Each structure stands twice: as C-alpha cells, then as structure tokens.
Coordinates of C-alpha atoms in Angstrom, one line a residue:
M112 CA -17.4 -7.5 -6.9
S113 CA -18.1 -8.1 -9.9
H114 CA -18.3 -12.3 -10.7
E115 CA -16.6 -11.4 -13.9
P116 CA -13.2 -10.8 -14.6
I117 CA -11.1 -7.6 -13.3
P118 CA -8.8 -6.0 -16.2
L119 CA -5.7 -4.1 -13.5
G120 CA -5.8 -2.7 -16.4
K121 CA -8.5 -0.6 -17.7
A122 CA -8.6 -0.2 -13.1
L123 CA -5.3 1.5 -13.2
A124 CA -6.2 4.3 -15.9
S125 CA -9.7 4.7 -14.2
F126 CA -8.0 7.1 -11.7
D127 CA -5.3 9.6 -11.7
A128 CA -4.7 9.9 -7.2
L129 CA -1.6 9.0 -6.4
W130 CA -1.0 7.3 -2.3
S131 CA -5.3 6.6 -2.8
P132 CA -6.4 2.0 -3.2
R133 CA -9.1 1.0 -5.1
I134 CA -10.8 -1.8 -4.3
V135 CA -11.3 -4.2 -6.8
T136 CA -12.9 -7.1 -5.6
R137 CA -12.6 -9.2 -1.6
V138 CA -11.7 -11.6 -1.0
N139 CA -12.7 -13.7 1.2
D140 CA -12.6 -10.6 4.6
Y141 CA -10.0 -9.4 2.3
D142 CA -9.8 -6.2 -0.4
V143 CA -7.3 -6.9 -3.1
R144 CA -6.0 -2.5 -4.1
I145 CA -4.3 -1.1 -6.6
A146 CA -3.1 2.3 -6.2
K147 CA -0.5 4.6 -8.3
V148 CA 1.9 5.5 -6.1
E149 CA 4.6 8.3 -6.3
G150 CA 7.3 9.8 -4.2
E151 CA 7.2 9.0 -0.5
H152 CA 4.2 7.5 1.7
V153 CA 4.5 8.1 5.9
W154 CA 6.2 5.8 8.3
H155 CA 3.6 3.8 9.6
A156 CA 2.2 -0.2 11.0
H157 CA 0.1 -2.1 11.1
D158 CA -0.4 -4.4 15.0
D159 CA -3.3 -6.1 14.1
T160 CA -2.2 -7.4 10.7
D161 CA 0.7 -8.6 7.9
E162 CA 0.5 -6.3 3.9
F163 CA 1.0 -7.6 1.1
F164 CA 2.2 -5.6 -1.9
L165 CA 3.0 -6.7 -5.3
V166 CA 4.8 -4.4 -8.4
L167 CA 2.4 -3.9 -11.8
D168 CA 4.4 -1.8 -12.5
G169 CA 7.4 0.8 -11.6
E170 CA 9.7 -0.1 -8.6
L171 CA 8.8 0.6 -5.0
H172 CA 10.6 0.4 -1.8
I173 CA 10.1 -0.5 1.3
S174 CA 11.9 0.6 4.2
L175 CA 11.3 -1.4 7.1
R176 CA 12.4 -0.5 10.4
E177 CA 13.4 -3.9 12.1
P178 CA 14.7 -5.8 15.5
E179 CA 18.2 -6.1 13.8
G180 CA 17.8 -2.0 12.4
E181 CA 16.7 -0.4 9.2
R182 CA 16.5 -1.8 6.1
T183 CA 14.9 -1.2 2.6
V184 CA 14.1 -3.8 0.3
L185 CA 13.4 -2.8 -3.7
L186 CA 10.3 -4.0 -4.7
P187 CA 11.2 -4.3 -9.0
Q188 CA 7.9 -5.2 -11.7
G189 CA 6.4 -8.6 -10.6
A190 CA 7.8 -8.8 -7.9
V191 CA 6.1 -9.1 -4.1
F192 CA 7.0 -8.8 -0.5
T193 CA 4.9 -9.0 2.6
V194 CA 5.6 -6.5 5.4
P195 CA 5.6 -8.2 8.9
R196 CA 2.5 -7.0 11.3
G197 CA 3.6 -4.5 13.8
T198 CA 6.7 -4.1 12.0
E199 CA 7.2 -0.2 10.8
H200 CA 7.5 0.8 7.4
K201 CA 7.6 3.5 4.7
P202 CA 6.4 2.8 1.1
Y203 CA 7.7 5.1 -1.8
A204 CA 8.6 5.1 -5.5
P205 CA 11.0 7.6 -7.1
S206 CA 9.6 7.1 -10.2
G207 CA 6.2 5.6 -9.6
A208 CA 4.8 1.9 -9.6
A209 CA 1.4 0.3 -9.8
I210 CA 1.3 -1.9 -7.5
L211 CA -1.8 -4.0 -5.6
M212 CA -1.9 -4.7 -1.9
F213 CA -3.9 -7.9 0.1
E214 CA -5.3 -6.9 3.3
P215 CA -8.0 -7.8 5.6
A216 CA -11.3 -5.9 4.1
G217 CA -11.1 -1.7 6.3
T218 CA -8.2 -1.5 7.1
P219 CA -6.6 1.7 6.8
T220 CA -3.4 2.7 4.5
V221 CA -2.1 4.4 7.2
G222 CA -1.8 1.4 9.3
D223 CA -2.7 1.4 13.3
R224 CA 0.7 3.7 14.4
H225 CA 1.3 6.2 11.4
D226 CA 4.2 9.3 11.4
E227 CA 2.6 13.1 11.3
I228 CA 0.3 13.4 8.3
P229 CA 1.0 15.5 5.0
D230 CA -1.3 18.1 4.6
H231 CA -3.4 16.0 1.2
V232 CA -3.9 13.4 3.1
D233 CA -7.4 11.8 5.0
A234 CA -6.4 11.5 8.2
T235 CA -9.4 8.8 8.4
T236 CA -8.2 6.6 6.0
G237 CA -4.9 7.4 4.7
H238 CA -5.8 7.8 1.2
A239 CA -4.3 11.3 -0.8
L240 CA -7.1 14.3 -0.8
D241 CA -8.5 15.4 -4.2
T242 CA -7.0 19.0 -5.1

C-alpha cells in the first residue's frame, strides 16, 4: 500500500465498472474500498462482519430486512451508515453514486448469503464482469 496521500477523485476516475469495488488502502486487517454504483445490487448478508458505507457523491439507498420488518435508509452525499453483521441488505443507487466501504480484507461484496447473482457479476468476488 502507498504511504502517500490518495486522492479519491483520481482513484474513482481510474475505472468505470459499476458494483466493482477497488481497494485504495488497508487499515490493519481491513480494506478501504471505493466503488461506483448505479441501479440495484443483490440482497445479501455478511454473517461475521458489519459493513460500513460512506457516500462520497450522489445518493445511496440501502434496503434492510430486520426482525421488525423491511425498511430503507437513504444516504445523501457525506452520510455514513453501518449495516450490522447478519442483516440482509440491498444497496441501490437510482441515479448513481460513489461510495467508500470499510470491511475486513477479503470480504466478498455479495456477502456470505445472497440472492441469485446476475450474469454480469462474478459469483466468487461479487464484482461486475467487464463487458
């Protein structure tokens, strides 16, 4: 990892793939990832870890399936939200967004449990396939 400042705007400009996070740095055993997102991701859950989101640009919606029922949180630019471990969730960005996530190294973007993965997504990593 670099020991120099990392301009996130420049890092985001270096790729176009949606729902395909890039690691920009590591903190201890955690990956700091950025991603461009638009449309819907899949319902999924991370059984052993929380998932932290920071919206860098745009607006992100996260639907959650909780014991009390289903709800959606709206994250405008600059907002943060942590999805608790084991909670089924589905991020989506109707108009597109840029996000930063903080997760243990190697955490798949589709979690440990997930809905059927679309053909344009790698089932192992959860990253969008280049088309």
